[in-house]
Amino acid sequence: MVMVLQWYPGHMNKAKNQVQDRLKLVDIVLEIVDARLPFSSRNPVLEQIIDQKKHIIILNKSDLADPKVTADWKINFEQEGTKSIELDAKHNKGLGKIKSLIRSELSEKIARYENNGVKNYQIKTMCVGIPNVGKSTILNRMVGKNVAVTGNRPGVTKNQNWLKTNIGIDLLDTPGILWPKIDDPKVGMKLALSGAIKEKIYAPDDVAIYALNFLETHYMEQLQEGYGLTNADIFNHTTPELLMNLTTKFGYKDDYDRASRRIIDDVRKLKLGRLTFDVPGEFYEE
């Protein structure tokens, strides 16, 4: 089960260059990641670009993630010297903390402006992230109206736009940017499972088998409860055999792709509970 993904659409390359060019115009960067994939949903190309700027990691979609693992990730980022905040933008939970955290991170700069007679300094913020991490939803919530296009699929935002808020922050929206090549098959599987990669790029059965294998290791109870499985159903079969058995259990005969898509959908829609597929301290194999 190997999935090395490689592409680089023109708009993503253009967006990367624009991020680099416009970084000097902003005070701080909000890096939006999927709380289910705090490592795998971070673009290493963007990390290198924004490393020179203050930035905050926003763990969005926290309502879908395992809360215990999310807490571990916040500690992990803190130890690395980066502030983070968990957020559920879809249900408008946690957004109030963003402004205070931004102002806290920029307190010295704001104080310098105020000492020079500049009151109510308008903070300029850049928002970056890979596709489908909920960046546009966050921006719409912060602005207070639908100014950024949203959609539960990758590649919705295509341009960079300045957005004004009534909380003293200007926001620079950027398109979701993936990196040129995903060498680590685990990362590719996780991104596909979360919906960050378009369906035509991956094989559903590969992703479903990866998901089942991860669930067997980390969320056995939720896997068994979700699909009414016994220990014998799991321990007496390989993971591909488990997929075949679930296909029959679902009533799909030999339609393994259909069963695979259902498993992927069940993961995304919390049918198997709140899950996090990145574990702090996990080392990825090439």
XYZ file of C-alpha atoms in Angstrom:
286
model
C 0.000 0.000 0.000
C 2.182 2.853 -1.295
C 0.831 6.234 -2.283
C 3.381 8.879 -3.245
C 1.507 11.937 -4.477
C 3.040 14.480 -6.811
C 1.571 17.537 -8.528
C 1.926 21.286 -8.539
C -0.984 23.179 -10.108
C -0.010 26.592 -11.421
C -2.250 28.495 -9.009
C -0.560 26.808 -6.015
C 2.926 27.789 -7.210
C 1.712 31.338 -7.833
C 0.096 31.482 -4.382
C 3.299 30.274 -2.708
C 5.272 33.071 -4.360
C 2.638 35.630 -3.383
C 2.747 34.500 0.244
C 6.498 34.975 0.228
C 6.236 38.416 -1.387
C 3.479 39.721 0.887
C 4.855 38.411 4.151
C 6.590 41.742 4.769
C 3.199 43.483 4.733
C 1.808 41.616 7.758
C 2.513 41.566 11.492
C 1.639 37.938 12.187
C 0.571 34.758 10.394
C -2.316 32.476 11.320
C -1.431 28.960 10.190
C -4.657 26.937 9.966
C -4.315 23.173 10.373
C -6.776 20.305 10.715
C -6.936 19.316 14.395
C -7.184 15.671 13.297
C -3.847 16.061 11.459
C -1.766 18.684 13.319
C 1.429 17.409 11.667
C 0.260 16.061 8.315
C -1.827 19.140 7.469
C 1.135 21.516 7.896
C 2.707 22.474 4.591
C 6.513 22.217 5.020
C 7.007 24.726 2.192
C 4.846 27.283 4.026
C 6.578 26.496 7.319
C 9.906 27.522 5.817
C 8.433 30.719 4.357
C 6.646 31.919 7.502
C 9.388 30.867 9.913
C 10.758 34.428 9.905
C 7.405 35.826 11.147
C 5.509 35.500 14.388
C 2.762 32.984 13.829
C 0.011 31.130 15.637
C -1.172 27.614 14.825
C -4.955 27.280 14.783
C -6.173 23.721 15.314
C -9.470 23.979 13.459
C -12.171 21.287 13.284
C -11.402 20.454 16.907
C -14.960 19.111 17.214
C -13.886 16.218 14.941
C -10.614 15.468 16.742
C -9.799 13.420 19.843
C -9.727 16.100 22.602
C -7.024 14.309 24.620
C -4.664 14.203 21.645
C -5.463 17.831 20.789
C -4.354 18.828 24.296
C -1.105 16.893 23.768
C -0.489 18.722 20.478
C -0.959 22.127 22.107
C 1.698 21.197 24.660
C 3.934 19.942 21.843
C 3.679 23.220 19.897
C 4.242 25.239 23.075
C 7.454 23.303 23.743
C 8.561 24.123 20.188
C 7.997 27.816 20.894
C 4.777 28.303 18.913
C 1.444 29.341 20.384
C -1.603 27.330 19.319
C -5.335 27.462 19.848
C -8.069 24.911 19.237
C -11.075 26.057 17.270
C -14.417 24.869 15.944
C -15.140 27.578 13.398
C -18.125 25.776 11.915
C -19.999 26.074 15.200
C -18.397 29.404 16.156
C -16.522 28.023 19.179
C -13.177 29.441 20.297
C -13.034 32.363 17.865
C -13.082 34.941 20.649
C -9.651 33.777 21.790
C -7.941 34.577 18.484
C -7.914 38.363 18.909
C -6.530 38.226 22.452
C -3.819 35.744 21.465
C -2.807 37.860 18.436
C -2.590 40.995 20.598
C -0.622 39.098 23.236
C 1.913 37.904 20.650
C 2.261 41.453 19.243
C 2.105 43.309 22.582
C 5.594 44.830 22.267
C 5.009 46.072 18.714
C 1.591 47.516 19.600
C 3.119 49.239 22.656
C 5.797 50.863 20.451
C 3.149 52.251 18.102
C 1.076 53.564 21.023
C 4.137 55.224 22.548
C 4.623 56.986 19.218
C 1.062 58.296 19.278
C -0.593 55.650 17.094
C -3.834 54.597 18.766
C -5.913 51.560 17.793
C -3.188 50.138 15.559
C -4.797 48.002 12.831
C -3.071 44.627 12.966
C -2.344 42.986 9.622
C -2.622 39.215 9.596
C -2.012 36.617 6.902
C -4.004 33.362 6.959
C -2.365 30.317 5.396
C -3.075 26.599 5.239
C -3.586 23.638 2.950
C -6.952 23.049 1.225
C -10.017 22.034 3.243
C -8.823 22.973 6.740
C -11.687 25.477 7.147
C -9.686 28.647 6.554
C -12.472 30.473 4.717
C -14.982 29.625 7.456
C -12.654 31.126 10.058
C -12.264 34.302 7.996
C -16.021 34.655 7.504
C -16.578 34.292 11.255
C -13.930 36.894 12.063
C -15.249 39.370 9.479
C -18.854 38.731 10.489
C -20.197 37.987 7.035
C -19.593 35.652 4.112
C -16.727 37.322 2.290
C -14.573 34.245 1.682
C -15.827 31.377 -0.471
C -16.297 28.154 1.500
C -16.755 24.580 0.408
C -16.130 21.080 1.750
C -13.633 20.324 -0.985
C -10.045 21.338 -1.708
C -9.130 24.236 -3.979
C -12.052 26.625 -3.396
C -10.102 29.837 -2.710
C -8.054 30.876 -5.755
C -6.913 34.454 -5.014
C -5.385 36.528 -2.227
C -7.707 39.188 -0.777
C -7.598 41.686 2.083
C -10.569 41.437 4.442
C -11.478 43.982 7.126
C -12.919 43.157 10.533
C -14.430 45.313 13.273
C -11.978 43.955 15.872
C -8.903 45.915 14.739
C -7.489 43.217 12.472
C -7.044 43.189 8.688
C -6.899 39.678 7.241
C -5.071 38.589 4.098
C -6.753 35.462 2.747
C -4.622 33.076 0.673
C -5.477 29.972 -1.380
C -4.950 26.561 0.156
C -1.466 25.467 -0.860
C -0.244 21.876 -1.009
C 3.436 21.078 -1.397
C 4.910 19.681 -4.640
C 5.350 16.075 -3.594
C 4.152 14.031 -0.631
C 6.820 11.355 -0.227
C 5.516 9.848 2.997
C 2.646 7.476 2.140
C 1.208 7.822 5.661
C 0.847 11.578 5.243
C -0.784 11.062 1.852
C -3.270 8.597 3.350
C -4.161 10.947 6.195
C -4.669 13.926 3.892
C -6.893 11.827 1.640
C -8.852 10.590 4.645
C -9.478 14.147 5.860
C -10.638 15.404 2.442
C -7.635 17.643 1.741
C -6.857 15.784 -1.491
C -9.242 15.424 -4.410
C -10.791 11.960 -4.709
C -9.555 11.344 -8.249
C -5.933 11.352 -6.999
C -6.158 8.354 -4.629
C -7.598 4.822 -4.545
C -10.454 4.614 -1.983
C -9.592 1.050 -0.906
C -5.989 2.048 -0.048
C -7.246 4.879 2.162
C -9.957 2.733 3.785
C -7.457 -0.035 4.579
C -5.101 2.529 6.092
C -7.980 3.922 8.193
C -9.045 0.474 9.417
C -5.474 -0.417 10.322
C -5.041 2.826 12.281
C -8.360 2.315 14.043
C -7.382 -1.245 14.993
C -4.232 0.132 16.627
C -5.502 3.336 18.264
C -9.318 3.244 18.423
C -10.260 -0.427 18.633
C -13.329 0.126 20.833
C -14.765 2.778 18.524
C -14.134 0.586 15.482
C -15.915 -2.380 17.074
C -18.857 -0.317 18.296
C -19.203 1.539 15.009
C -19.459 -1.588 12.884
C -20.656 -4.190 15.399
C -17.418 -6.168 15.221
C -16.121 -8.793 17.644
C -12.500 -9.494 18.546
C -12.635 -12.516 16.240
C -13.785 -10.324 13.343
C -10.603 -8.302 13.683
C -7.878 -10.523 15.123
C -8.614 -13.501 12.871
C -8.346 -11.478 9.669
C -5.903 -9.194 7.897
C -6.992 -5.607 7.356
C -7.782 -6.173 3.635
C -9.900 -9.173 4.668
C -11.680 -6.962 7.199
C -12.532 -4.545 4.380
C -13.933 -7.433 2.333
C -15.993 -8.642 5.298
C -17.335 -5.143 5.926
C -18.269 -4.876 2.242
C -20.446 -7.964 2.688
C -21.779 -6.665 6.027
C -22.813 -3.399 4.360
C -24.690 -5.370 1.694
C -22.441 -4.141 -1.130
C -21.503 -7.636 -2.444
C -18.080 -7.206 -4.103
C -18.193 -3.438 -4.460
C -15.101 -2.699 -2.366
C -14.799 0.858 -3.646
C -18.290 1.656 -2.421
C -17.530 0.142 0.990
C -14.237 2.038 1.107
C -15.949 5.337 0.364
C -18.474 4.622 3.127
C -15.685 3.997 5.650
C -13.948 7.229 4.623
C -17.258 9.085 4.909
C -17.965 7.520 8.322
C -14.596 8.758 9.571
C -15.266 12.288 8.303
C -18.818 12.441 9.716
C -17.988 11.174 13.238
C -19.796 7.865 12.731
C -16.789 6.283 14.483
C -16.372 9.058 17.031
C -13.802 11.824 17.360
C -10.478 10.718 15.866
C -6.980 12.156 15.529
C -4.628 10.493 13.047
C -1.400 12.267 14.062
C 0.224 11.410 17.365
C 2.776 13.803 18.951
C 6.268 12.329 18.821
C 5.421 9.912 16.025
C 8.254 9.435 13.561
C 7.331 8.992 9.933
C 9.124 6.520 7.735
C 10.220 7.477 4.241
